[in-house]
Coordinates of C-alpha atoms in Angstrom, one line a residue:
M26 CA 0.4 0.1 0.1
K27 CA 2.8 2.4 0.9
E28 CA 5.0 1.2 -2.7
N29 CA 1.2 2.0 -4.1
F30 CA 1.6 5.9 -3.1
R31 CA 4.6 6.7 -3.3
I32 CA 4.3 5.2 -7.2
A33 CA 1.3 7.6 -7.1
G34 CA 2.9 10.4 -6.0
L35 CA 5.9 10.0 -7.8
T36 CA 3.6 10.1 -10.9
A37 CA 1.7 13.1 -9.9
F38 CA 4.9 14.9 -9.4
A39 CA 6.0 14.0 -13.1
L40 CA 2.9 14.8 -14.5
L41 CA 3.2 18.1 -12.3
I42 CA 6.7 19.0 -14.2
G43 CA 5.3 18.0 -17.2
T44 CA 2.6 20.8 -17.5
T45 CA 4.3 23.2 -16.1
A46 CA 7.1 22.9 -18.7
V47 CA 4.5 22.7 -21.0
H48 CA 2.5 25.7 -19.8
A49 CA 5.9 28.0 -19.8
Q50 CA 6.4 26.8 -23.6
V51 CA 2.9 27.7 -24.2
G52 CA 2.4 31.5 -22.5
T53 CA 5.8 31.7 -24.3
L54 CA 4.3 31.2 -27.8
T55 CA 0.6 32.6 -26.8
G56 CA 2.2 35.8 -25.2
T57 CA 1.0 35.5 -21.6
R58 CA 4.6 35.3 -20.1
Q59 CA 5.5 38.4 -21.6
I60 CA 2.1 40.1 -19.7
E61 CA 2.9 38.6 -16.4
D62 CA 6.7 39.6 -16.6
R63 CA 5.5 43.4 -17.2
I64 CA 2.5 43.0 -14.4
E65 CA 5.5 41.9 -12.0
D66 CA 7.4 44.8 -13.4
I67 CA 4.4 47.2 -12.9
E68 CA 4.3 45.6 -9.0
D69 CA 8.2 46.0 -8.3
D70 CA 8.3 50.1 -9.8
V71 CA 4.9 51.0 -7.7
Q72 CA 6.5 49.1 -4.7
D73 CA 9.9 50.8 -5.2
D74 CA 8.1 54.2 -5.5
L75 CA 6.6 53.7 -2.1
E76 CA 9.3 52.7 -0.2
E77 CA 11.9 55.4 -1.6
A78 CA 9.5 57.7 1.1
Q79 CA 11.2 55.2 3.9
D80 CA 14.8 56.7 3.7
P81 CA 16.3 55.1 6.8
S82 CA 18.3 58.2 7.2
R83 CA 15.5 60.1 7.6
F84 CA 15.2 59.3 11.2
G85 CA 18.3 59.9 12.5
N86 CA 22.4 58.5 11.8
P87 CA 21.0 54.5 11.0
E88 CA 22.8 52.3 12.3
F89 CA 24.7 49.5 10.2
R90 CA 26.6 46.3 10.6
P91 CA 29.5 47.2 11.4
G92 CA 32.4 45.7 8.7
F93 CA 31.1 44.7 5.0
S94 CA 27.8 43.9 3.4
G95 CA 26.3 43.9 0.2
S96 CA 24.3 41.8 -2.0
A97 CA 25.1 41.7 -6.0
S98 CA 23.0 39.8 -9.3
L99 CA 23.9 38.8 -12.8
G100 CA 21.4 38.7 -15.8
Y101 CA 22.4 37.2 -19.1
S102 CA 20.4 36.0 -22.0
G103 CA 21.8 35.0 -25.6
S104 CA 19.9 33.5 -28.5
D105 CA 21.3 32.1 -32.2
G106 CA 19.6 31.1 -34.9
N107 CA 17.7 34.2 -37.2
T108 CA 19.0 36.7 -34.8
E109 CA 22.6 36.0 -32.4
E110 CA 22.4 38.3 -29.3
Q111 CA 23.8 38.7 -26.5
N112 CA 22.7 41.1 -23.3
L113 CA 24.4 40.8 -19.8
T114 CA 24.0 43.1 -16.8
I115 CA 25.6 43.0 -13.4
G116 CA 24.9 45.3 -10.4
A117 CA 26.2 45.2 -7.2
R118 CA 25.6 47.0 -3.9
L119 CA 28.1 47.7 -1.0
R120 CA 28.4 48.6 1.9
H121 CA 31.0 49.2 4.6
A122 CA 30.1 50.4 8.2
Q123 CA 32.9 51.6 10.9
G124 CA 31.9 53.9 13.8
P125 CA 30.5 56.9 12.6
Y126 CA 31.4 56.8 9.3
V127 CA 29.3 54.8 6.6
Q128 CA 29.9 54.7 2.6
N129 CA 27.9 52.9 0.3
L130 CA 29.3 51.9 -3.3
G131 CA 27.0 50.7 -6.6
V132 CA 28.1 49.9 -9.9
V133 CA 26.0 48.3 -12.8
L134 CA 27.5 47.0 -16.0
D135 CA 25.3 46.7 -19.3
Y136 CA 26.7 45.0 -21.9
A137 CA 24.2 43.5 -25.7
E138 CA 25.6 42.6 -28.7
S139 CA 23.9 41.3 -32.0
D140 CA 24.8 39.8 -34.6
G141 CA 28.6 40.3 -33.1
D142 CA 28.6 43.9 -32.9
S143 CA 27.7 45.5 -29.6
D144 CA 25.4 47.6 -29.1
Q145 CA 26.1 48.8 -25.6
E146 CA 28.5 48.9 -23.2
D147 CA 28.4 50.6 -20.2
I148 CA 29.4 51.3 -16.9
F149 CA 27.3 53.3 -13.8
M150 CA 28.9 53.5 -10.7
V151 CA 27.3 55.6 -7.6
Y152 CA 29.7 56.6 -4.1
E153 CA 28.4 58.4 -0.9
G154 CA 30.0 58.5 2.5
N155 CA 28.5 60.5 5.4
Y156 CA 30.4 60.5 8.6
Y157 CA 28.3 61.6 11.6
F158 CA 29.8 63.5 14.3
N159 CA 26.4 63.8 16.4
E160 CA 23.4 63.2 16.2
Q161 CA 22.4 66.7 14.5
F162 CA 25.5 67.4 12.6
Y163 CA 27.5 65.4 10.0
G164 CA 29.4 65.7 6.8
F165 CA 29.2 63.8 3.3
V166 CA 31.0 63.1 -0.1
L167 CA 28.6 62.2 -2.7
G168 CA 30.1 60.6 -6.5
R169 CA 29.0 59.9 -9.8
A170 CA 30.3 58.2 -12.7
E171 CA 28.9 56.7 -15.8
F172 CA 30.9 55.0 -19.1
N173 CA 30.3 54.5 -22.4
G174 CA 32.9 52.3 -24.1
L175 CA 30.9 52.9 -27.8
A176 CA 31.1 56.5 -27.4
D177 CA 34.7 56.8 -29.4
D178 CA 33.3 53.9 -32.0
E179 CA 32.8 55.5 -35.2
D180 CA 31.8 52.1 -36.6
A181 CA 29.2 51.6 -33.6
T182 CA 25.8 50.8 -34.2
G183 CA 22.3 50.8 -32.6
E184 CA 20.6 53.9 -31.5
I185 CA 24.5 56.2 -31.0
A186 CA 25.2 55.6 -34.5
D187 CA 23.4 58.3 -35.3
V188 CA 25.0 60.8 -32.8
P189 CA 27.9 62.3 -34.7
L190 CA 31.1 62.1 -32.2
G191 CA 31.6 65.3 -30.7
E192 CA 27.9 64.8 -29.0
R193 CA 28.7 61.5 -27.3
V194 CA 28.9 61.3 -24.1
K195 CA 31.4 59.0 -23.1
T196 CA 32.9 59.4 -19.2
D197 CA 30.2 61.4 -17.2
G198 CA 31.6 62.3 -13.5
F199 CA 30.7 64.1 -10.4
I200 CA 31.4 65.1 -6.9
G201 CA 30.6 66.4 -3.9
V202 CA 31.6 67.6 -0.5
G203 CA 29.9 69.3 2.0
P204 CA 28.5 69.7 5.5
G205 CA 25.0 68.6 6.8
Y206 CA 23.0 69.5 9.4
R207 CA 19.8 68.1 11.2
V208 CA 16.9 70.8 12.0
I209 CA 14.1 68.9 13.4
N210 CA 14.7 64.9 14.4
R211 CA 11.5 63.6 15.7
A212 CA 9.4 60.3 15.1
D213 CA 6.8 62.1 13.8
M214 CA 8.6 65.0 12.0
T215 CA 12.2 65.9 10.0
W216 CA 13.8 68.1 8.5
R217 CA 17.9 67.4 7.4
V218 CA 19.7 70.0 4.8
Q219 CA 23.1 70.2 3.5
A220 CA 24.7 71.6 1.5
G221 CA 28.7 71.9 -0.3
V222 CA 30.8 72.0 -3.5
G223 CA 30.5 70.1 -6.4
L224 CA 32.7 69.3 -10.0
S225 CA 31.7 68.1 -12.5
Y226 CA 33.3 66.5 -15.8
L227 CA 32.1 65.1 -18.9
E228 CA 34.7 63.3 -22.4
F229 CA 33.3 63.4 -25.3
G230 CA 33.9 61.1 -27.9
D231 CA 35.8 63.1 -30.2
G232 CA 38.0 63.6 -26.8
R233 CA 36.8 66.8 -26.1
D234 CA 36.2 67.4 -22.0
E235 CA 34.5 69.9 -20.1
S236 CA 34.9 70.5 -16.1
E237 CA 32.7 72.6 -14.3
V238 CA 32.4 73.8 -10.7
G239 CA 29.1 73.9 -9.1
Y240 CA 27.4 74.6 -5.8
I241 CA 24.5 71.9 -4.4
A242 CA 21.9 72.0 -1.7
S243 CA 19.5 69.7 -0.9
S244 CA 16.9 69.1 1.8
R245 CA 14.7 66.2 3.3
F246 CA 11.5 66.8 5.0
F247 CA 9.4 64.2 6.8
Y248 CA 5.9 64.7 8.9
R249 CA 3.9 61.7 9.9
I250 CA 0.1 63.5 10.2
N251 CA -1.0 60.2 11.9
E252 CA 0.1 56.4 11.9
N253 CA -1.6 55.6 8.5
V254 CA -0.7 58.9 6.7
F255 CA 2.8 61.0 5.5
L256 CA 4.2 63.5 3.7
T257 CA 7.4 64.1 2.3
N258 CA 8.9 66.4 0.5
D259 CA 12.1 66.3 -0.9
T260 CA 14.5 69.5 -3.0
D261 CA 17.9 69.6 -4.1
V262 CA 19.7 72.7 -6.4
L263 CA 22.5 72.4 -8.2
S264 CA 24.3 75.9 -9.5
S265 CA 26.7 76.9 -11.6
D266 CA 27.8 78.7 -14.1
E267 CA 25.9 77.5 -17.3
A268 CA 22.8 77.5 -15.5
L269 CA 20.2 77.0 -12.2
R270 CA 18.4 73.5 -11.9
V271 CA 16.1 72.2 -9.4
N272 CA 14.6 69.6 -8.2
N273 CA 11.5 69.3 -5.9
D274 CA 9.7 66.0 -5.1
F275 CA 6.2 66.5 -2.8
G276 CA 4.7 63.6 -2.0
V277 CA 1.9 61.8 0.0
N278 CA 1.7 58.1 1.3
I279 CA -1.7 57.3 2.5
K280 CA -2.3 53.3 4.1
M281 CA -6.0 53.1 3.8
T282 CA -6.3 49.7 4.9
D283 CA -3.3 46.7 5.3
A284 CA -4.3 45.5 1.9
F285 CA -4.8 49.6 -0.2
S286 CA -1.5 51.7 0.1
T287 CA -1.4 54.1 -2.0
R288 CA 1.2 57.7 -3.1
V289 CA 0.6 60.8 -5.0
S290 CA 3.6 63.0 -5.7
Y291 CA 4.1 66.0 -7.4
L292 CA 7.8 66.7 -9.7
T293 CA 9.1 70.0 -10.5
D294 CA 12.1 69.9 -12.2
Y295 CA 13.5 73.6 -13.1
N296 CA 16.8 74.1 -15.5
E297 CA 17.3 77.9 -16.6
S298 CA 18.9 77.0 -19.4
R299 CA 16.2 75.5 -21.6
A300 CA 13.5 77.6 -23.4
I301 CA 10.5 75.9 -21.3
R302 CA 12.3 76.0 -17.8
T303 CA 9.9 74.2 -15.9
D304 CA 8.6 70.5 -15.9
N305 CA 6.1 69.1 -14.0
K306 CA 5.0 65.3 -13.3
L307 CA 2.2 64.1 -11.5
G308 CA 2.2 60.4 -10.3
V309 CA 0.4 58.3 -8.4
S310 CA 0.8 55.1 -7.4
L311 CA -1.7 52.1 -5.7
V312 CA -1.2 48.7 -4.2
Y313 CA -4.0 46.7 -3.7
G314 CA -3.6 43.0 -2.4
F315 CA -7.0 40.6 -1.8

């Protein structure tokens, strides 16, 4: 009797595997798999939008595990036949915390080729270091770098092929330093401001480069109205000889029930070097589970 049960169980398991495989193949052919993947992408984007307001640095100096910690991910796909393509994406986050000094490093590598020709060779890097002198006062270092490996390739294919060498950005870098201060640090309300000086650097595909000194300022405000509603207002300002740029993101997060949450945001982007200086964007993100 037990042997029959074990055989029946194995048969059911084998049937389940076969059914899953057939469903995956049919889903790919009929397009249902693509729709499911797109739904997951939308859910991830909405969840990220809701979680962005939950900045741990808003509520005092965040406590991280001493030493190194982080995560890494890799994605690869390749195909042959009518089209030969390869796509590789690598991402990594690294944090190092030692006493009052916390450093964060993020790296992303994107590579793609089609029929033996490279379509994309991009590297993105961002660095953030914070030294907390006390609960109110801290110093920061911000760095960013983007590299385009195809910017100086005269035989480049894809979207970049139609862009002249002199307009292709090969290297885009920025570094800024300065002090920060927590004006308010309560459980229901926090407000911190920081300001400093920064240097930006651009290198183009034809070898030409530009550098520019600018001044940066940021404000991060959080206010919890009650246990279900809180609002945030994030402002960033970059001033240089070229232009004044201001970005302001105002958002209201509402937890209506345990299953229903929403965030309404209003983003304003100002750049005085543009013909139309101000762009505005209204965003609504909803999460509902049942």
